[in-house]
């Protein structure tokens, strides 16, 4: 069953001059169709301005397509009556952790979503406890979010979405403002949500390393889907990625360069372990 | 560092006063302040002082924190006392230069006014010292709920207040950052007269405002994404429920009011 389905989606930003006349129309998303099945781990890659964040906001009914249709769990996002159901089904985590935490105490922030949904008080507490435990933030439940590190804040944000019991979580560049350690923690937490809780994950990012665990990768460029496939399929096309102004992971690049110089290696090596194994086979 | 500042003046400790429902504390403070203006004689103020002392004792907050609040109004207090002392008509006690005189009535009024203001400030300090800002907002929202009938956006105002409280430390930190960035580029925030210094704030305020608007936009989107749609149909994670101790506190307050009105 498809949790998110998009058909020929177009989204136009209209630029106006000071008098309100239309200066130009920018197609941020241009004819995108995709199907995401329940339980998948999807990564959407692209450089700045490729339309990936705009596309993500369609999956949570924050933006509506100018043309085409987006369905979340079978519901058309333009259907106003289903708006809150859609937002509950597809939770969204944003880039800046400071700008999405509402509560002054960690546990209050995690409870914000369920409060809005009208969940009874006792169940809110159960959900908050459960979500914080899944994200490994339970011991910080009484802390002020201002005193947490970026990675911890972002895990609180994810817990806040998880407490709404979504089927799907969309993460819009959740690691862009974090240090490498915070980034690792967040990605580990996201993978666990997918593996253990079976929640569909849609990860928007421009860090290649974060996409290697995905079931499927979409590469966006200029509002269109330029490439799609498994991480291995995508990363074996080093030249194509470079032409889209994207860098492949260092290991993959190393393997690619070695292969070009005559070392017998398969395409699309994604991890250091893999490269070590393949290299030791060569001898 | 800026991020360690405490907002309001909450003094974190565990006492019976801290654990009271914020509505009791809010209502109690308002009634206490009102009682100060009903009381007309020294015995009444003695009762008020005893009551205040008891509450302070129960709150386990060191007395010097209560005094801190006094510093800010010291000037106001002084002016009030001086005005009352010299400008009240009545039987003169001392006369200076044959014109300005201190009257018996003026002295009495000045002393009472000073006592009133002092108790008023200490009394409300007890509330802010023992209640977190968040709790206070919750209490106000709940107490003002009847005003909703008159279309007063009680929930929205409370939500705005709690968001403001959450963002003040973040914006302070940001101010610090922008200030340093501008100093690094040669901005001067410290020298010059008042006007020049006010002018030099412009390169600080413009980026700060832009960033605040951007944050507001992001936050609104994040709140909508988490199904926020106003106060209707919303449940509370920490609903305010009166417990036995709250009823006892109300009873104690009633006893105080009866006594103070009785003898005042």
Coordinates of C-alpha atoms in Angstrom, one line a residue, chain B residues 12-247:
Chain B
X12 CA 13.7 26.4 42.3
X13 CA 13.1 24.4 45.5
X14 CA 10.5 22.1 46.8
X15 CA 8.0 23.6 49.2
X16 CA 4.3 23.5 49.9
X17 CA 3.9 26.9 48.4
X18 CA 5.8 25.8 45.2
X19 CA 3.4 22.9 44.8
X20 CA 0.2 24.9 45.2
X21 CA -2.0 25.3 42.1
X22 CA -1.0 28.5 40.3
X23 CA -4.6 29.7 40.4
X24 CA -4.5 29.7 44.3
X25 CA -1.3 31.7 44.2
X26 CA -2.6 34.2 41.6
X27 CA -5.9 34.6 43.3
X28 CA -4.3 34.8 46.7
X29 CA -1.8 37.5 45.7
X30 CA -4.6 39.6 44.2
X31 CA -6.7 39.2 47.3
X32 CA -3.8 39.9 49.6
X33 CA -3.0 43.2 47.7
X34 CA -6.6 44.2 47.9
X35 CA -6.6 43.5 51.7
X36 CA -3.6 45.9 52.1
X37 CA -5.8 48.7 50.8
X38 CA -8.7 48.0 53.0
X39 CA -6.7 47.9 56.2
X40 CA -6.7 51.3 57.9
X41 CA -4.8 50.8 61.2
X42 CA -1.5 49.5 62.5
X43 CA -3.0 46.3 63.9
X44 CA -4.3 45.3 60.5
X45 CA -0.8 45.7 59.0
X46 CA 0.6 43.6 61.8
X47 CA -1.8 40.8 60.8
X48 CA -0.8 41.3 57.1
X49 CA 2.9 41.1 58.1
X50 CA 2.4 37.9 60.1
X51 CA 0.5 36.3 57.2
X52 CA 3.2 37.3 54.8
X53 CA 5.9 36.0 57.1
X54 CA 4.2 32.7 57.5
X55 CA 3.9 32.3 53.7
X56 CA 7.6 33.2 53.2
X57 CA 8.6 30.7 55.9
X58 CA 6.6 28.0 54.2
X59 CA 8.0 28.8 50.8
X60 CA 11.6 28.1 51.9
X61 CA 12.9 30.9 49.7
X62 CA 15.6 32.9 51.4
X63 CA 14.4 36.3 52.5
X64 CA 17.1 38.2 50.6
X65 CA 15.5 37.2 47.3
X66 CA 12.3 38.9 48.4
X67 CA 14.3 42.1 49.2
X68 CA 15.8 42.0 45.7
X69 CA 12.4 42.9 44.2
X70 CA 12.4 45.9 46.5
X71 CA 15.4 47.5 44.9
X72 CA 13.6 48.2 41.6
X73 CA 10.9 50.2 43.3
X74 CA 13.0 51.9 45.9
X75 CA 12.9 55.1 43.9
X76 CA 9.2 55.0 43.5
X77 CA 8.8 54.3 47.2
X78 CA 10.9 57.2 48.1
X79 CA 8.9 59.6 45.9
X80 CA 5.6 58.4 47.3
X81 CA 6.8 58.8 50.8
X82 CA 8.2 62.3 50.2
X83 CA 5.1 63.5 48.4
X84 CA 2.8 62.1 51.1
X85 CA 5.0 63.5 53.8
X86 CA 5.1 67.1 52.6
X87 CA 2.0 67.6 50.6
X88 CA -0.7 66.4 53.0
X89 CA -2.9 69.0 54.7
X90 CA -3.4 68.8 58.4
X91 CA -1.9 69.6 61.8
X92 CA 1.7 70.6 61.3
X93 CA 4.4 68.9 63.5
X94 CA 7.6 70.5 62.1
X95 CA 7.8 73.5 59.7
X96 CA 10.8 74.2 57.5
X97 CA 11.5 77.8 56.3
X98 CA 8.1 78.8 57.4
X99 CA 6.5 77.2 54.3
X100 CA 7.0 73.5 54.0
X101 CA 5.6 71.5 56.9
X102 CA 5.3 67.8 57.9
X103 CA 1.8 67.2 59.2
X104 CA 0.6 64.5 61.5
X105 CA -1.7 63.2 58.8
X106 CA 1.0 63.3 56.2
X107 CA 3.4 61.3 58.4
X108 CA 0.7 58.7 59.0
X109 CA -0.2 58.4 55.3
X110 CA 3.5 58.2 54.3
X111 CA 4.2 55.4 56.7
X112 CA 1.1 53.5 55.7
X113 CA 1.9 54.0 52.0
X114 CA 5.4 52.7 52.5
X115 CA 4.2 49.6 54.4
X116 CA 1.6 49.0 51.7
X117 CA 4.0 49.2 48.8
X118 CA 6.6 47.1 50.6
X119 CA 4.1 44.3 51.4
X120 CA 2.7 44.6 47.9
X121 CA 6.0 44.0 46.3
X122 CA 7.1 41.3 48.7
X123 CA 3.8 39.6 48.4
X124 CA 3.9 39.4 44.6
X125 CA 7.6 38.4 44.7
X126 CA 6.5 35.4 46.7
X127 CA 4.3 34.4 43.9
X128 CA 6.8 34.9 41.1
X129 CA 9.6 33.2 43.1
X130 CA 7.6 30.1 43.8
X131 CA 5.8 29.7 40.4
X132 CA 7.5 28.9 37.1
X133 CA 6.5 31.3 34.3
X134 CA 4.9 28.5 32.4
X135 CA 2.8 27.5 35.4
X136 CA 1.8 31.1 35.8
X137 CA 0.7 31.3 32.2
X138 CA -1.3 28.1 32.6
X139 CA -3.0 29.5 35.8
X140 CA -3.9 32.7 34.1
X141 CA -5.3 30.9 31.0
X142 CA -7.5 28.8 33.2
X143 CA -8.6 31.7 35.4
X144 CA -9.5 33.9 32.5
X145 CA -11.3 31.2 30.6
X146 CA -14.8 32.7 31.4
X147 CA -13.7 35.8 29.4
X148 CA -13.9 33.6 26.3
X149 CA -17.6 34.2 26.2
X150 CA -16.7 37.9 25.5
X151 CA -14.5 36.7 22.6
X152 CA -11.3 37.5 24.5
X153 CA -8.6 35.2 22.9
X154 CA -7.5 33.8 26.3
X155 CA -5.8 30.7 24.9
X156 CA -4.1 32.6 22.1
X157 CA -2.7 35.1 24.6
X158 CA -1.5 32.4 26.9
X159 CA 0.2 30.6 24.0
X160 CA 1.9 33.7 22.9
X161 CA 3.2 34.4 26.4
X162 CA 4.6 30.9 26.7
X163 CA 6.2 31.0 23.2
X164 CA 7.7 34.4 24.1
X165 CA 9.2 32.9 27.3
X166 CA 10.7 30.1 25.3
X167 CA 12.3 32.3 22.7
X168 CA 13.7 35.1 25.0
X169 CA 16.8 33.1 25.8
X170 CA 17.3 32.1 22.2
X171 CA 17.0 35.7 21.0
X172 CA 19.3 36.9 23.7
X173 CA 21.9 34.4 22.6
X174 CA 21.4 35.5 19.0
X175 CA 21.8 39.2 20.0
X176 CA 25.1 38.2 21.6
X177 CA 26.2 36.5 18.4
X178 CA 25.2 39.4 16.1
X179 CA 26.9 41.8 18.5
X180 CA 30.1 39.9 18.3
X181 CA 29.9 39.6 14.5
X182 CA 29.3 43.3 14.2
X183 CA 32.1 44.1 16.6
X184 CA 34.4 41.9 14.5
X185 CA 33.6 44.1 11.5
X186 CA 34.4 47.2 13.4
X187 CA 31.0 48.2 14.8
X188 CA 31.3 50.3 18.0
X189 CA 28.5 49.8 20.6
X190 CA 30.2 51.5 23.5
X191 CA 31.5 54.9 22.8
X192 CA 29.8 58.2 22.0
X193 CA 26.9 60.0 23.5
X194 CA 23.4 58.5 24.0
X195 CA 22.2 59.4 20.5
X196 CA 25.3 58.0 18.8
X197 CA 25.0 54.8 20.8
X198 CA 21.3 54.5 19.9
X199 CA 22.2 54.9 16.3
X200 CA 24.9 52.2 16.6
X201 CA 22.2 49.8 17.7
X202 CA 20.7 49.8 14.2
X203 CA 23.1 47.2 12.7
X204 CA 22.2 45.0 15.7
X205 CA 18.5 45.4 15.6
X206 CA 17.9 44.9 11.9
X207 CA 19.4 41.4 11.7
X208 CA 17.8 40.5 15.0
X209 CA 14.4 41.5 13.7
X210 CA 14.8 39.7 10.4
X211 CA 15.9 36.5 12.3
X212 CA 13.0 36.8 14.7
X213 CA 10.5 37.0 11.9
X214 CA 12.1 34.0 10.2
X215 CA 11.9 32.1 13.4
X216 CA 8.3 33.0 13.8
X217 CA 7.5 31.8 10.4
X218 CA 9.3 28.5 10.9
X219 CA 7.7 28.0 14.3
X220 CA 4.2 28.7 12.9
X221 CA 4.8 26.1 10.2
X222 CA 6.1 23.5 12.8
X223 CA 3.1 24.1 15.0
X224 CA 0.7 23.6 12.1
X225 CA 2.6 20.5 11.1
X226 CA 1.9 19.2 14.6
X227 CA -1.8 19.8 14.2
X228 CA -2.0 23.0 16.2
X229 CA -5.4 24.6 15.4
X230 CA -6.1 26.9 18.4
X231 CA -7.5 26.1 21.8
X232 CA -10.7 24.3 20.8
X233 CA -10.6 20.5 21.2
X234 CA -7.2 20.6 22.7
X235 CA -6.4 18.4 25.8
X236 CA -3.9 19.3 28.4
X237 CA -0.8 17.2 29.3
X238 CA -0.7 18.8 32.7
X239 CA -4.2 19.9 33.5
X240 CA -4.7 22.1 36.6
X241 CA -6.6 20.1 39.2
X242 CA -7.3 21.4 42.7
X243 CA -6.1 19.1 45.4
X244 CA -6.7 19.1 49.1
X245 CA -3.8 21.4 49.9
X246 CA -5.2 24.0 47.5
X247 CA -8.5 24.0 49.3

